[in-house]
mmCIF file of C-alpha atoms in Angstrom:
data_model
loop_
_atom_site.group_PDB
_atom_site.id
_atom_site.type_symbol
_atom_site.label_atom_id
_atom_site.label_comp_id
_atom_site.label_asym_id
_atom_site.label_seq_id
_atom_site.Cartn_x
_atom_site.Cartn_y
_atom_site.Cartn_z
ATOM 1 C CA MET A 15 -0.034 0.032 0.027
ATOM 2 C CA SER A 16 1.289 3.499 -0.542
ATOM 3 C CA TYR A 17 -1.028 6.503 0.000
ATOM 4 C CA ILE A 18 -4.669 6.463 1.082
ATOM 5 C CA VAL A 19 -6.914 9.517 -0.193
ATOM 6 C CA TYR A 20 -10.453 9.993 1.432
ATOM 7 C CA SER A 21 -12.614 12.088 -0.612
ATOM 8 C CA ASP A 22 -16.312 12.347 -1.516
ATOM 9 C CA SER A 23 -15.481 14.010 -4.685
ATOM 10 C CA ASP A 24 -16.220 12.293 -7.906
ATOM 11 C CA THR A 25 -13.992 14.717 -9.879
ATOM 12 C CA ILE A 26 -10.855 14.137 -7.933
ATOM 13 C CA GLU A 27 -7.968 13.095 -10.383
ATOM 14 C CA LYS A 28 -7.118 9.399 -9.586
ATOM 15 C CA ILE A 29 -3.430 8.396 -9.862
ATOM 16 C CA GLU A 30 -2.488 4.733 -10.375
ATOM 17 C CA GLY A 31 -0.849 3.288 -7.306
ATOM 18 C CA ILE A 32 -2.757 5.467 -4.820
ATOM 19 C CA ALA A 33 -5.816 4.068 -3.075
ATOM 20 C CA TYR A 34 -8.977 6.199 -2.887
ATOM 21 C CA ARG A 35 -11.883 5.690 -0.463
ATOM 22 C CA LYS A 36 -15.122 7.665 0.222
ATOM 23 C CA LEU A 37 -15.258 9.482 3.614
ATOM 24 C CA SER A 38 -18.121 7.210 4.641
ATOM 25 C CA GLU A 39 -15.982 4.072 3.776
ATOM 26 C CA PHE A 40 -13.537 4.623 6.893
ATOM 27 C CA TYR A 41 -13.617 1.525 8.888
ATOM 28 C CA GLY A 42 -10.289 1.833 10.442
ATOM 29 C CA VAL A 43 -6.536 2.610 9.568
ATOM 30 C CA VAL A 44 -5.529 0.691 6.519
ATOM 31 C CA ALA A 45 -2.506 -1.355 7.234
ATOM 32 C CA GLY A 46 0.694 -0.534 5.433
ATOM 33 C CA ALA A 47 -0.346 3.088 4.512
ATOM 34 C CA PHE A 48 2.680 5.540 4.240
ATOM 35 C CA GLY A 49 0.466 8.545 4.341
ATOM 36 C CA VAL A 50 -3.230 9.648 4.120
ATOM 37 C CA PHE A 51 -4.804 12.659 2.703
ATOM 38 C CA ILE A 52 -8.454 13.576 3.781
ATOM 39 C CA ASP A 53 -10.411 15.838 1.421
ATOM 40 C CA GLY A 54 -13.017 17.126 3.725
ATOM 41 C CA ASN A 55 -13.941 17.439 7.241
ATOM 42 C CA ALA A 56 -13.254 14.099 8.992
ATOM 43 C CA PRO A 57 -11.563 14.672 12.315
ATOM 44 C CA SER A 58 -12.135 10.986 13.323
ATOM 45 C CA ILE A 59 -9.979 9.697 10.462
ATOM 46 C CA VAL A 60 -7.285 12.228 11.087
ATOM 47 C CA GLU A 61 -7.144 11.241 14.649
ATOM 48 C CA ALA A 62 -7.071 7.564 13.791
ATOM 49 C CA TYR A 63 -4.202 7.813 11.396
ATOM 50 C CA GLU A 64 -2.360 10.210 13.623
ATOM 51 C CA ALA A 65 -2.666 7.613 16.496
ATOM 52 C CA ALA A 66 -1.289 4.854 14.241
ATOM 53 C CA GLY A 67 1.643 7.002 13.407
ATOM 54 C CA VAL A 68 0.669 7.367 9.675
ATOM 55 C CA GLU A 69 1.594 10.855 8.228
ATOM 56 C CA VAL A 70 -1.512 12.954 7.497
ATOM 57 C CA LEU A 71 -0.781 14.969 4.394
ATOM 58 C CA SER A 72 -1.762 18.598 3.921
ATOM 59 C CA GLU A 73 -2.364 18.136 0.149
ATOM 60 C CA ALA A 74 -3.180 15.234 -2.065
ATOM 61 C CA PRO A 75 -0.216 13.206 -3.248
ATOM 62 C CA THR A 76 0.824 12.976 -6.912
ATOM 63 C CA ASN A 77 3.191 10.242 -7.071
ATOM 64 C CA PRO A 78 2.670 6.847 -5.209
ATOM 65 C CA LYS A 79 5.497 5.370 -3.159
ATOM 66 C CA PRO A 80 6.394 1.768 -3.942
ATOM 67 C CA PRO A 81 5.092 -0.677 -1.362
ATOM 68 C CA LEU A 82 7.506 -2.104 1.147
ATOM 69 C CA PRO A 83 8.502 -5.672 0.457
ATOM 70 C CA GLY A 84 5.801 -8.112 2.155
ATOM 71 C CA ALA A 85 3.445 -4.975 2.741
ATOM 72 C CA ALA A 86 -0.340 -5.821 2.977
ATOM 73 C CA VAL A 87 -1.916 -4.876 -0.464
ATOM 74 C CA ASN A 88 -5.587 -4.099 -0.981
ATOM 75 C CA TRP A 89 -7.129 -6.529 -3.571
ATOM 76 C CA GLY A 90 -9.107 -3.838 -5.254
ATOM 77 C CA ASP A 91 -5.891 -1.732 -5.821
ATOM 78 C CA ILE A 92 -4.137 -4.342 -7.810
ATOM 79 C CA LYS A 93 -4.114 -3.355 -11.493
ATOM 80 C CA GLY A 94 -3.955 -5.508 -14.510
ATOM 81 C CA LYS A 95 -5.325 -8.713 -12.962
ATOM 82 C CA PRO A 96 -5.650 -11.673 -15.379
ATOM 83 C CA ALA A 97 -9.059 -12.045 -17.182
ATOM 84 C CA LEU A 98 -9.534 -15.378 -15.351
ATOM 85 C CA LEU A 99 -10.804 -13.353 -12.336
ATOM 86 C CA ALA A 100 -13.608 -12.060 -14.324
ATOM 87 C CA LEU A 101 -15.326 -15.328 -13.884
ATOM 88 C CA GLY A 102 -16.069 -14.518 -10.400
ATOM 89 C CA ALA A 103 -18.543 -11.819 -9.471
ATOM 90 C CA THR A 104 -15.874 -10.146 -7.301
ATOM 91 C CA ALA A 105 -12.474 -10.919 -6.117
ATOM 92 C CA ASP A 106 -13.917 -12.823 -3.147
ATOM 93 C CA THR A 107 -16.610 -14.838 -4.887
ATOM 94 C CA ALA A 108 -16.418 -17.196 -7.818
ATOM 95 C CA ALA A 109 -19.295 -17.740 -10.354
ATOM 96 C CA ALA A 110 -21.281 -20.862 -9.834
ATOM 97 C CA GLY A 111 -21.169 -21.949 -13.540
ATOM 98 C CA ASN A 112 -17.370 -22.430 -13.637
ATOM 99 C CA HIS A 113 -16.925 -25.441 -11.362
ATOM 100 C CA ASN A 114 -18.327 -28.363 -13.337
ATOM 101 C CA HIS A 115 -15.239 -30.618 -13.181
ATOM 102 C CA ALA A 116 -15.822 -33.815 -15.311
ATOM 103 C CA ILE A 117 -14.840 -37.175 -13.641
ATOM 104 C CA THR A 118 -13.020 -39.675 -15.788
ATOM 105 C CA ALA A 119 -13.882 -43.322 -15.491
ATOM 106 C CA ASN A 120 -11.131 -45.466 -13.716
ATOM 107 C CA ALA A 121 -11.569 -49.294 -14.507
ATOM 108 C CA ALA A 122 -9.310 -50.416 -11.802
ATOM 109 C CA SER A 123 -11.416 -48.893 -9.049
ATOM 110 C CA GLY A 124 -14.789 -49.311 -10.886
ATOM 111 C CA LEU A 125 -15.223 -45.407 -10.879
ATOM 112 C CA ALA A 126 -17.673 -44.402 -13.403
ATOM 113 C CA ALA A 127 -17.231 -41.228 -15.562
ATOM 114 C CA ALA A 128 -19.463 -38.387 -14.507
ATOM 115 C CA ALA A 129 -20.218 -34.947 -15.882
ATOM 116 C CA ASN A 130 -19.365 -33.211 -12.798
ATOM 117 C CA VAL A 131 -18.340 -33.744 -9.143
ATOM 118 C CA GLN A 132 -22.037 -33.650 -7.882
ATOM 119 C CA ALA A 133 -22.986 -36.415 -10.273
ATOM 120 C CA ALA A 134 -19.994 -38.531 -9.141
ATOM 121 C CA PHE A 135 -20.875 -38.287 -5.473
ATOM 122 C CA GLN A 136 -24.426 -39.155 -6.239
ATOM 123 C CA ALA A 137 -23.309 -42.300 -8.264
ATOM 124 C CA VAL A 138 -20.811 -43.307 -5.301
ATOM 125 C CA SER A 139 -23.775 -42.747 -2.820
ATOM 126 C CA THR A 140 -26.028 -44.969 -4.814
ATOM 127 C CA ARG A 141 -23.392 -47.700 -4.982
ATOM 128 C CA VAL A 142 -22.737 -47.505 -1.187
ATOM 129 C CA LYS A 143 -26.502 -47.693 -0.443
ATOM 130 C CA THR A 144 -26.961 -50.598 -2.802
ATOM 131 C CA LEU A 145 -24.139 -52.373 -0.977
ATOM 132 C CA GLU A 146 -25.465 -51.612 2.494
ATOM 133 C CA ASP A 147 -29.029 -52.705 1.480
ATOM 134 C CA ALA A 148 -27.496 -56.053 0.088
ATOM 135 C CA ALA A 149 -25.533 -56.626 3.448
ATOM 136 C CA ALA A 150 -28.576 -55.993 5.511
ATOM 137 C CA ALA A 151 -30.781 -58.228 3.604
ATOM 138 C CA GLY A 152 -28.120 -61.036 3.246
#
């Protein structure tokens, strides 16, 4: 993380590498921040960052500092993520439709082919139930 800018303005010029938050999106000090600029009246945000030892800037930063090695990074601030992530609705959730893994038959174990994991488990469950019923009847 580098700098954090809190502003309710939709016209603020955003610079790549600097994290931007709305004033109402303050839930605590962002770990790894080098400095913070607050565009507006938000004394509670200023106090929280000062108490954490983070520099409160008097003007908006114009150049991001590089993050320290091993510093925490906010997932939403990462630019150029691979398109594969587009399958999920967000960075934290995955689309339901992209988890249909086909099961290949295995003759040695008797595993039958299945269209997906759900179908494979249903087939195994059916086989186990058949064996249990046969053992109980026998």
